[in-house]
Coordinates of C-alpha atoms in Angstrom, one line a residue:
Chain A
M1 CA 7.2 30.1 138.6
T2 CA 5.9 30.9 142.1
N3 CA 8.9 29.1 143.5
E4 CA 11.2 31.4 141.7
V5 CA 9.5 34.5 142.9
E6 CA 9.6 33.1 146.4
M7 CA 13.3 32.4 146.1
Q8 CA 13.9 35.9 144.8
K9 CA 12.1 37.4 147.7
N10 CA 14.2 35.3 150.1
T11 CA 17.5 36.4 148.6
I12 CA 16.4 40.0 148.8
V13 CA 15.5 39.7 152.5
N14 CA 19.0 38.3 153.1
K15 CA 20.7 41.3 151.5
K16 CA 21.8 44.3 153.5
F17 CA 20.3 47.1 151.4
S18 CA 16.7 47.9 151.1
D19 CA 15.1 49.3 147.9
Q20 CA 14.8 52.7 149.6
E21 CA 18.5 52.8 150.4
L22 CA 19.3 51.8 146.8
Y23 CA 17.0 54.6 145.6
R24 CA 18.9 57.2 147.7
I25 CA 22.3 55.8 146.4
T26 CA 21.1 56.2 142.8
W27 CA 20.2 59.8 143.5
R28 CA 23.6 60.5 144.8
W29 CA 24.9 59.3 141.5
S30 CA 22.4 61.4 139.5
L31 CA 23.4 64.5 141.5
F32 CA 27.1 64.2 141.8
L33 CA 28.3 62.0 138.9
A34 CA 30.2 64.7 137.0
T35 CA 30.5 67.6 139.4
I36 CA 34.3 67.6 139.0
W37 CA 34.6 65.8 135.7
N38 CA 38.2 66.1 134.7
Y39 CA 40.6 64.6 132.2
E40 CA 42.5 62.7 134.9
K41 CA 39.9 60.5 136.7
M42 CA 36.7 61.6 135.0
E43 CA 33.8 60.5 137.2
A44 CA 35.9 58.9 139.9
A45 CA 34.8 61.3 142.7
G46 CA 31.2 61.0 141.7
Y47 CA 31.4 57.2 142.0
L48 CA 33.0 57.4 145.4
I49 CA 30.3 59.8 146.7
T50 CA 27.6 57.5 145.3
M51 CA 29.1 54.5 147.1
A52 CA 30.2 56.2 150.3
P53 CA 27.1 55.7 152.5
A54 CA 26.9 52.1 151.4
L55 CA 30.6 51.6 152.2
D56 CA 30.2 53.2 155.6
K57 CA 27.4 50.8 156.4
L58 CA 29.2 47.7 155.1
Y59 CA 32.4 48.3 156.9
K60 CA 31.1 50.2 160.0
D61 CA 33.0 47.8 162.3
N62 CA 36.3 47.8 160.4
E63 CA 37.9 51.1 159.8
S64 CA 40.9 49.9 157.8
A65 CA 38.6 48.0 155.4
R66 CA 36.5 51.1 155.0
L67 CA 39.5 53.2 154.1
H68 CA 40.6 50.5 151.7
A69 CA 37.2 50.5 150.1
Y70 CA 37.3 54.3 149.8
E71 CA 40.6 54.1 148.0
V72 CA 39.5 51.4 145.6
E73 CA 36.2 53.2 144.8
S74 CA 37.9 56.5 144.1
Q75 CA 39.8 55.2 141.1
F76 CA 39.2 56.2 137.5
F77 CA 35.6 55.7 136.3
N78 CA 33.6 56.9 133.3
C79 CA 30.4 55.4 132.1
E80 CA 27.1 56.4 130.5
T81 CA 24.8 57.8 133.3
N82 CA 21.9 55.4 133.1
L83 CA 23.7 52.1 132.6
A84 CA 26.2 53.0 135.3
A85 CA 23.4 52.3 137.8
I86 CA 23.7 48.6 137.0
I87 CA 27.4 48.7 137.7
F88 CA 27.2 50.1 141.2
G89 CA 24.2 47.8 141.9
M90 CA 26.5 44.9 141.0
D91 CA 29.4 46.4 142.9
L92 CA 27.2 46.6 146.0
A93 CA 26.0 43.0 145.5
V94 CA 29.6 41.7 145.3
Q95 CA 30.8 43.7 148.4
D96 CA 27.6 42.7 150.2
E97 CA 28.4 39.0 149.6
F98 CA 32.2 38.9 150.0
G99 CA 33.0 41.9 152.1
E100 CA 36.5 43.4 151.8
D101 CA 37.7 40.4 149.8
G102 CA 35.2 41.4 147.1
L103 CA 36.8 44.8 146.5
E104 CA 39.2 43.4 143.9
M105 CA 36.3 41.8 142.1
A106 CA 34.2 44.9 142.4
Q107 CA 37.1 46.9 140.8
A108 CA 37.3 44.3 138.0
I109 CA 33.5 44.6 137.4
K110 CA 33.8 48.4 137.2
T111 CA 36.7 48.5 134.8
S112 CA 35.5 45.7 132.6
L113 CA 31.9 46.9 132.3
M114 CA 32.2 50.7 132.0
G115 CA 33.5 50.5 128.4
P116 CA 30.9 48.2 126.9
F117 CA 28.1 49.9 128.9
S118 CA 29.2 53.3 127.7
G119 CA 29.1 52.1 124.2
I120 CA 25.6 50.6 124.5
G121 CA 24.4 53.5 126.6
D122 CA 25.7 56.2 124.3
T123 CA 24.0 54.5 121.4
L124 CA 20.7 53.7 123.2
F125 CA 20.1 56.7 125.5
S126 CA 22.3 59.6 124.3
S127 CA 21.8 58.9 120.6
V128 CA 18.6 57.0 119.8
I129 CA 16.3 58.4 122.5
D130 CA 17.7 61.9 122.4
V131 CA 17.3 62.0 118.7
I132 CA 13.7 60.8 118.7
F133 CA 12.6 63.1 121.5
G134 CA 14.8 65.9 120.3
S135 CA 13.6 65.8 116.7
I136 CA 10.0 65.8 117.8
A137 CA 10.6 68.7 120.2
V138 CA 12.5 70.6 117.5
T139 CA 9.9 70.2 114.7
T140 CA 7.0 71.1 117.0
G141 CA 9.0 73.9 118.8
L142 CA 9.8 75.6 115.5
Q143 CA 6.1 76.0 115.0
G144 CA 5.8 77.6 118.5
N145 CA 4.2 74.4 120.0
Y146 CA 5.3 73.3 123.5
I147 CA 4.1 69.7 123.3
G148 CA 7.4 68.2 122.0
I149 CA 9.6 69.7 124.7
L150 CA 7.0 68.6 127.3
L151 CA 7.3 65.0 126.1
W152 CA 11.1 65.3 126.3
E153 CA 11.0 66.7 129.8
V154 CA 8.8 63.7 130.8
W155 CA 11.6 61.4 129.6
M156 CA 14.2 63.5 131.4
F157 CA 12.4 63.1 134.7
F158 CA 11.7 59.4 134.0
A159 CA 15.4 58.6 133.8
P160 CA 16.6 59.6 137.3
F161 CA 13.3 58.9 139.1
V162 CA 12.4 55.5 137.6
L163 CA 14.9 54.1 135.2
R164 CA 18.2 54.4 137.1
P165 CA 16.8 53.2 140.5
W166 CA 15.3 50.2 138.6
L167 CA 18.6 49.4 136.9
C168 CA 20.4 49.7 140.2
R169 CA 18.0 47.3 141.9
L170 CA 18.4 44.9 138.9
G171 CA 22.2 45.0 139.2
Y172 CA 22.0 44.5 143.0
R173 CA 19.5 41.7 142.9
E174 CA 21.2 39.7 140.1
G175 CA 24.8 40.5 140.9
L176 CA 27.4 38.7 138.8
K177 CA 24.8 36.6 137.0
L178 CA 23.7 39.6 135.2
T179 CA 26.8 39.9 132.9
T180 CA 25.8 36.9 130.8
S181 CA 22.1 37.4 130.6
L182 CA 22.2 41.1 130.1
N183 CA 24.6 41.0 127.2
D184 CA 22.1 39.3 124.8
S185 CA 19.1 41.4 125.6
L186 CA 21.1 44.7 125.6
S187 CA 22.7 44.0 122.3
E188 CA 19.3 43.1 120.8
L189 CA 17.8 46.3 122.3
T190 CA 20.7 48.3 120.9
K191 CA 20.3 46.8 117.5
C192 CA 16.5 47.4 117.2
G193 CA 16.9 50.9 118.8
S194 CA 19.6 51.7 116.3
I195 CA 17.2 50.9 113.4
L196 CA 14.6 53.3 114.8
G197 CA 17.3 55.9 115.5
L198 CA 18.9 55.7 112.1
T199 CA 15.5 56.1 110.3
V200 CA 14.9 59.2 112.3
I201 CA 18.4 60.6 111.7
G202 CA 17.9 60.0 108.0
A203 CA 14.7 62.1 108.1
M204 CA 16.4 64.7 110.2
I205 CA 19.3 65.1 107.7
A206 CA 16.6 65.8 105.1
T207 CA 14.6 68.3 107.2
M208 CA 17.3 70.0 109.3
V209 CA 20.3 70.4 107.0
N210 CA 19.6 73.2 104.6
I211 CA 21.9 74.0 101.7
K212 CA 21.2 76.0 98.6
F213 CA 23.5 76.1 95.6
G214 CA 24.1 79.3 93.8
T215 CA 24.1 80.3 90.1
I216 CA 26.9 79.8 87.7
N217 CA 27.5 82.5 85.1
F218 CA 29.3 82.1 81.9
G219 CA 28.8 85.5 80.2
Q220 CA 25.3 85.2 78.7
F221 CA 24.7 81.7 80.0
T222 CA 23.4 81.4 83.5
F223 CA 22.7 78.1 85.2
N224 CA 21.0 77.9 88.6
V225 CA 22.4 74.7 90.1
Q226 CA 19.7 74.5 92.8
T227 CA 16.5 75.0 90.8
Q228 CA 17.6 73.7 87.5
L229 CA 19.7 70.7 88.6
F230 CA 19.0 69.5 92.1
D231 CA 15.3 70.5 92.4
A232 CA 14.7 68.5 89.3
I233 CA 16.4 65.3 90.4
M234 CA 16.0 65.4 94.2
P235 CA 15.4 68.6 96.2
K236 CA 17.4 67.6 99.2
A237 CA 20.4 66.1 97.5
G238 CA 22.5 68.9 98.9
S239 CA 21.8 67.9 102.5
A240 CA 22.8 64.3 101.7
I241 CA 26.1 65.5 100.1
V242 CA 26.9 67.7 103.1
A243 CA 26.2 64.9 105.6
F244 CA 28.3 62.5 103.6
L245 CA 31.2 64.9 103.4
C246 CA 31.1 65.6 107.1
Y247 CA 31.0 61.8 107.8
K248 CA 34.0 61.3 105.5
F249 CA 36.1 63.9 107.1
L250 CA 35.2 63.5 110.8
D251 CA 37.9 61.8 112.9
K252 CA 40.2 61.6 109.9
Y253 CA 43.2 63.8 109.1
G254 CA 43.2 65.0 112.7
M255 CA 39.7 66.4 112.2
K256 CA 38.0 66.4 115.7
S257 CA 34.5 67.7 116.0
A258 CA 35.6 71.2 117.2
R259 CA 37.9 71.6 114.3
L260 CA 35.3 70.4 111.9
I261 CA 32.9 73.1 113.1
Y262 CA 35.5 75.8 112.6
I263 CA 36.4 74.6 109.2
A264 CA 32.7 74.3 108.2
I265 CA 32.2 77.9 109.1
L266 CA 35.2 79.0 107.1
I267 CA 34.2 77.0 104.1
C268 CA 30.6 78.4 104.2
I269 CA 31.9 82.0 104.4
L270 CA 34.2 81.3 101.5
F271 CA 31.5 79.6 99.4
S272 CA 29.2 82.5 100.2
F273 CA 31.8 85.0 99.0
F274 CA 32.2 83.2 95.7
G275 CA 28.4 82.6 95.4
I276 CA 28.7 78.9 95.2
L277 CA 26.2 78.6 98.0
T278 CA 23.4 81.1 98.8
V279 CA 21.0 81.6 101.7
Chain B
M1 CA 17.7 94.9 128.9
T2 CA 17.3 95.8 132.6
T3 CA 19.9 95.0 135.2
I4 CA 17.7 92.4 136.7
Q5 CA 17.3 90.6 133.4
I6 CA 21.1 90.6 132.9
I7 CA 21.6 89.1 136.4
L8 CA 18.9 86.5 135.9
L9 CA 20.2 85.4 132.5
T10 CA 23.8 85.2 134.0
L11 CA 22.5 83.0 136.8
L12 CA 20.6 80.9 134.3
S13 CA 23.8 80.3 132.4
G14 CA 25.5 79.1 135.6
L15 CA 22.5 76.8 136.3
I16 CA 22.8 75.2 132.9
M17 CA 26.1 73.6 133.7
I18 CA 25.1 72.6 137.2
D19 CA 22.0 70.9 135.8
F20 CA 24.1 69.4 133.0
M21 CA 26.7 67.9 135.3
S22 CA 24.2 66.7 137.9
A23 CA 20.5 65.9 137.7
H24 CA 20.1 66.6 134.0
L25 CA 16.5 67.6 134.4
T26 CA 15.6 71.0 133.0
V27 CA 17.9 73.8 131.8
C28 CA 20.6 71.5 130.5
N29 CA 18.2 71.2 127.5
T30 CA 18.7 73.9 124.8
I31 CA 14.9 74.3 124.2
T32 CA 14.1 74.5 127.9
T33 CA 16.9 77.0 128.4
G34 CA 15.5 79.0 125.5
I35 CA 12.0 79.0 127.1
V36 CA 13.3 80.1 130.5
A37 CA 15.4 82.8 128.9
G38 CA 12.3 83.8 126.9
V39 CA 10.3 84.1 130.2
I40 CA 13.0 86.3 131.7
M41 CA 12.9 88.5 128.5
G42 CA 9.1 88.5 128.5
N43 CA 8.5 86.4 125.4
P44 CA 8.5 82.6 126.1
T45 CA 7.4 81.6 122.5
L46 CA 10.4 83.5 121.1
G47 CA 12.6 81.6 123.5
L48 CA 11.0 78.3 122.4
I49 CA 11.7 79.1 118.7
V50 CA 15.3 80.2 119.3
G51 CA 15.8 77.1 121.5
A52 CA 14.3 74.8 118.9
T53 CA 16.5 76.3 116.1
L54 CA 19.7 75.9 118.1
Q55 CA 18.6 72.4 119.3
S56 CA 18.4 71.4 115.7
Y57 CA 22.2 72.0 115.4
A58 CA 22.7 70.1 118.6
L59 CA 20.6 67.1 117.8
G60 CA 22.8 64.1 118.4
L61 CA 25.6 66.2 119.9
N62 CA 26.4 64.9 123.3
Y63 CA 29.2 64.6 125.8
F64 CA 30.1 61.2 124.5
G65 CA 32.9 59.8 126.7
G66 CA 33.8 63.4 127.7
A67 CA 34.1 64.9 124.2
S68 CA 33.9 68.7 124.0
I69 CA 31.0 70.1 122.0
P70 CA 29.5 73.6 121.4
N71 CA 27.4 74.9 124.2
Y72 CA 24.1 75.8 122.4
Q73 CA 22.4 76.5 125.7
V74 CA 24.6 79.5 126.3
A75 CA 24.1 80.5 122.7
S76 CA 20.4 80.4 123.1
I77 CA 20.5 82.6 126.2
I78 CA 22.5 85.2 124.4
V79 CA 20.4 85.0 121.2
V80 CA 17.1 85.4 123.1
A81 CA 18.6 88.3 125.0
L82 CA 19.9 90.1 121.9
C83 CA 17.1 89.7 119.4
G84 CA 15.1 92.4 121.1
G85 CA 11.9 90.5 121.5
N86 CA 11.3 90.5 117.8
L87 CA 10.7 87.2 116.0
A88 CA 11.8 88.6 112.7
N89 CA 15.3 89.2 114.1
V90 CA 15.8 85.6 115.2
P91 CA 17.5 84.1 112.0
E92 CA 19.9 87.1 111.7
T93 CA 20.8 87.1 115.4
I94 CA 21.5 83.4 115.3
A95 CA 23.8 83.8 112.3
L96 CA 25.5 86.9 113.7
I97 CA 25.8 86.0 117.3
G98 CA 24.6 82.4 118.0
I99 CA 26.9 80.6 115.6
P100 CA 30.2 82.4 116.6
V101 CA 29.3 82.1 120.3
A102 CA 28.4 78.4 120.0
A103 CA 31.7 77.7 118.2
L104 CA 33.7 79.6 120.9
T105 CA 32.0 77.7 123.8
V106 CA 33.8 74.5 122.7
Q107 CA 36.9 75.9 124.4
L108 CA 35.0 76.9 127.5
D109 CA 34.3 73.3 128.0
V110 CA 37.9 72.4 127.9
V111 CA 38.8 75.1 130.3
G112 CA 36.2 73.8 132.8
R113 CA 37.5 70.3 132.6
V114 CA 41.1 71.3 133.0
L115 CA 40.2 73.5 136.0
N116 CA 38.4 70.6 137.6
S117 CA 41.7 68.7 137.9
F118 CA 42.4 71.1 140.8
W119 CA 39.3 69.8 142.7
Q120 CA 40.2 66.2 141.8
H121 CA 43.5 66.7 143.6
Q122 CA 41.7 68.3 146.5
V123 CA 39.4 65.3 146.8
D124 CA 42.3 62.8 146.3
A125 CA 44.0 64.4 149.3
V126 CA 41.2 63.7 151.7
V127 CA 40.1 60.2 150.4
P128 CA 42.6 58.4 152.7
T129 CA 41.0 60.1 155.7
G130 CA 37.7 58.6 154.8
N131 CA 35.9 61.8 155.7
I132 CA 32.9 61.9 153.3
H133 CA 31.8 65.4 154.3
Q134 CA 35.2 66.8 153.3
I135 CA 35.0 64.8 150.1
M136 CA 31.6 66.1 149.2
L137 CA 32.5 69.7 150.1
R138 CA 35.6 69.6 147.8
N139 CA 33.6 67.9 145.2
A140 CA 31.0 70.7 145.3
G141 CA 33.8 73.0 144.2
G142 CA 33.2 71.6 140.7
F143 CA 29.8 73.4 140.7
L144 CA 31.8 76.7 141.0
T145 CA 34.2 76.0 138.1
W146 CA 31.5 74.6 135.8
S147 CA 29.1 77.5 136.4
L148 CA 31.8 80.3 136.3
T149 CA 33.1 79.1 133.0
R150 CA 29.7 79.9 131.5
M151 CA 28.6 82.9 133.7
I152 CA 31.6 85.1 133.0
P153 CA 31.4 84.9 129.1
V154 CA 27.6 85.3 129.2
L155 CA 27.8 88.3 131.4
I156 CA 30.4 89.9 129.1
C157 CA 28.3 89.1 126.1
L158 CA 25.1 90.6 127.7
L159 CA 26.9 93.8 128.7
I160 CA 28.6 94.5 125.4
G161 CA 26.2 92.6 123.2
P162 CA 23.5 95.1 122.3
S163 CA 26.0 97.8 121.1
L164 CA 28.1 95.1 119.4
V165 CA 25.2 93.8 117.4
E166 CA 24.4 97.3 116.2
Q167 CA 28.0 97.8 115.1
L168 CA 28.4 94.4 113.6
N169 CA 25.2 95.0 111.6
Q170 CA 26.8 98.1 110.1
I171 CA 30.2 96.8 109.2
M172 CA 29.4 93.2 108.3
P173 CA 29.5 92.7 104.6
V174 CA 26.5 90.8 103.2
W175 CA 28.6 87.8 102.1
L176 CA 30.0 87.3 105.5
L177 CA 26.5 87.4 107.2
N178 CA 25.2 85.0 104.4
G179 CA 28.2 82.7 105.1
L180 CA 27.2 82.4 108.7
S181 CA 23.6 81.8 107.8
I182 CA 24.7 79.0 105.4
A183 CA 26.8 77.6 108.2
S184 CA 23.7 77.4 110.3
G185 CA 22.2 75.2 107.6
V186 CA 25.3 73.0 107.7
F187 CA 25.7 72.8 111.5
P188 CA 23.0 70.1 112.0
A189 CA 24.9 67.8 109.6
I190 CA 28.0 67.9 111.9
G191 CA 25.9 66.9 114.9
F192 CA 24.4 64.0 113.0
T193 CA 27.7 62.8 111.7
I194 CA 29.2 62.8 115.2
L195 CA 26.1 60.8 116.2
L196 CA 26.5 58.4 113.3
K197 CA 30.0 57.6 114.4
Y198 CA 28.4 56.2 117.6
M199 CA 25.8 54.2 115.8
P200 CA 26.2 50.8 114.1
L201 CA 26.0 52.3 110.6
K202 CA 27.7 49.4 108.9
G203 CA 25.0 47.0 107.5
N204 CA 22.3 49.4 108.6
I205 CA 22.6 52.2 106.1
Q206 CA 19.4 51.2 104.4
Y207 CA 17.4 52.6 107.4
L208 CA 19.2 55.9 107.1
I209 CA 18.3 56.1 103.4
L210 CA 14.7 55.1 104.1
G211 CA 14.3 57.9 106.6
F212 CA 15.9 60.4 104.3
I213 CA 13.7 59.5 101.4
L214 CA 10.5 59.6 103.5
A215 CA 11.3 63.1 104.7
A216 CA 12.9 64.5 101.5
C217 CA 10.5 63.1 98.9
F218 CA 7.3 62.5 100.8
N219 CA 7.5 65.3 103.4
A220 CA 6.7 62.8 106.2
S221 CA 6.5 64.3 109.6
T222 CA 9.0 63.3 112.3
I223 CA 6.5 61.3 114.2
A224 CA 5.4 59.5 111.1
V225 CA 9.0 58.6 110.3
A226 CA 9.6 57.5 113.9
A227 CA 6.5 55.3 113.8
I228 CA 7.7 53.6 110.6
G229 CA 11.2 53.2 112.1
L230 CA 9.5 51.6 115.2
A231 CA 7.5 49.2 113.0
I232 CA 10.7 48.1 111.2
A233 CA 12.6 47.7 114.5
L234 CA 9.8 45.5 115.9
F235 CA 9.7 43.5 112.7
V236 CA 13.5 42.9 112.9
Y237 CA 13.1 42.0 116.6
S238 CA 10.5 39.3 116.0
L239 CA 12.6 38.1 113.0
D240 CA 15.6 37.7 115.2
K241 CA 13.6 36.0 117.9
N242 CA 12.3 33.4 115.4
N243 CA 15.7 32.9 114.0
K244 CA 17.0 32.1 117.4
K245 CA 14.3 29.5 117.9
L246 CA 14.9 27.9 114.5
Q247 CA 18.7 27.9 114.7
P248 CA 19.0 24.3 116.1
E249 CA 16.8 22.9 113.3
I250 CA 18.9 23.7 110.3
G251 CA 16.8 21.4 108.1
F252 CA 13.8 23.5 108.6
N253 CA 15.6 26.6 107.4
E254 CA 16.6 24.8 104.2
E255 CA 13.1 23.7 103.5
G256 CA 12.0 27.3 103.9
D257 CA 14.5 28.3 101.2
N258 CA 13.3 25.7 98.8
Y259 CA 9.7 26.8 99.3
D260 CA 10.7 30.3 98.1
E261 CA 12.3 29.0 95.0

């Protein structure tokens, strides 16, 4: 065990970038990742700016290699913000080791990892963690209590100050070895995180989605669907139905999220007009 | 609204996108934006409640892979500004102004992203020279496009908003206003379904049902549900870990099955 630690220390010493430099590089990512996000190259410019000081240092004696590196690093890139830190950590490690010859491999790492990392990152960070902090912040906030949003803010500061630098150091230290070892632990983390996330989303569907059915009139006979039917079986059945319908229609029949929102507004206004739904 | 308040709120709307597309620390969050707008309007708690209400529609909404979503932060600024510091006005202002504004902001996002192509070309032009300062300068142009796409609409809304709200209140039929209120009850569902598309729902739907039942039938608080979810997640984790250890010894597993029978 001590041998391993010793060896790790030695390899770090041999590398060209100190933890502090990596920290600064991570902050360039945190600040400029999506400044000019566009449909052509997405976060390409942000990635180049993140890597630029490192490239200047690596190829300071070789101008043509530096320009070549600039060109390679300014290609299409789009990844989830936190896990992207691992990618440019690995990119640095490869170029540190192989120099200009490593550029092709670095490019391959970028293109092959950004997809899976976005998938995992979107699930883990943007979905699970945001839903948990968000739902706590919303439920406490609606009562006029600031504690929930304070908690969320703590997380929002934790990500760029601690998490991303740590992930970048991890990617830089482990380099290519990481791809195999990380896959298992990340997928396990995503699986368990998803369980937590789905439980909270289930609860949020019940508490946040509000739907009240109206009254049906047949001459003398009136039937209040909400109080006489749903409240008797299950008070929140309406929320489940709405969520199910949205899930069924999203991404089908050309129904993108924006269109779904417009259609939902129209249907609600229509149903309100006919009294099928009430406030 | 005083002129200074209008200026500050407009600047805030610009800051939202700058924060969103960079550090992601404060006002990119709908609730935080609401609070800051509330401070500007002299009632932070009202801002908190407006922010929390709008955040409930945005829970789970995110810029997944560059998707365009409603900008509830902008909506929260406008709602805080237009509900006249009165908590009783909040639900109505959200239905009347917040929902339509949020729905329209989806398009603003697309505008911003298309405009940014201009800056991308500017950056691409200087990449071969290897001049990082030029690259960063041209990259910073994105801050301008992102913030202007929000500041201009917000400024217009703040200038015409108060009189517009009054007029809308007079001419709006009740069913239309009710329809928008109903939509505000449906909106969170859209956010959650977008989110569910990004979660491994297949084979895991039981957890969704569990959470739903806990909240719907037992009125469990969010933190209680999250704690139960965490307990199950830890249980599944340890189960998986044990399974991995046991995998080579198939005989042992069979024995376990026999024992159950």
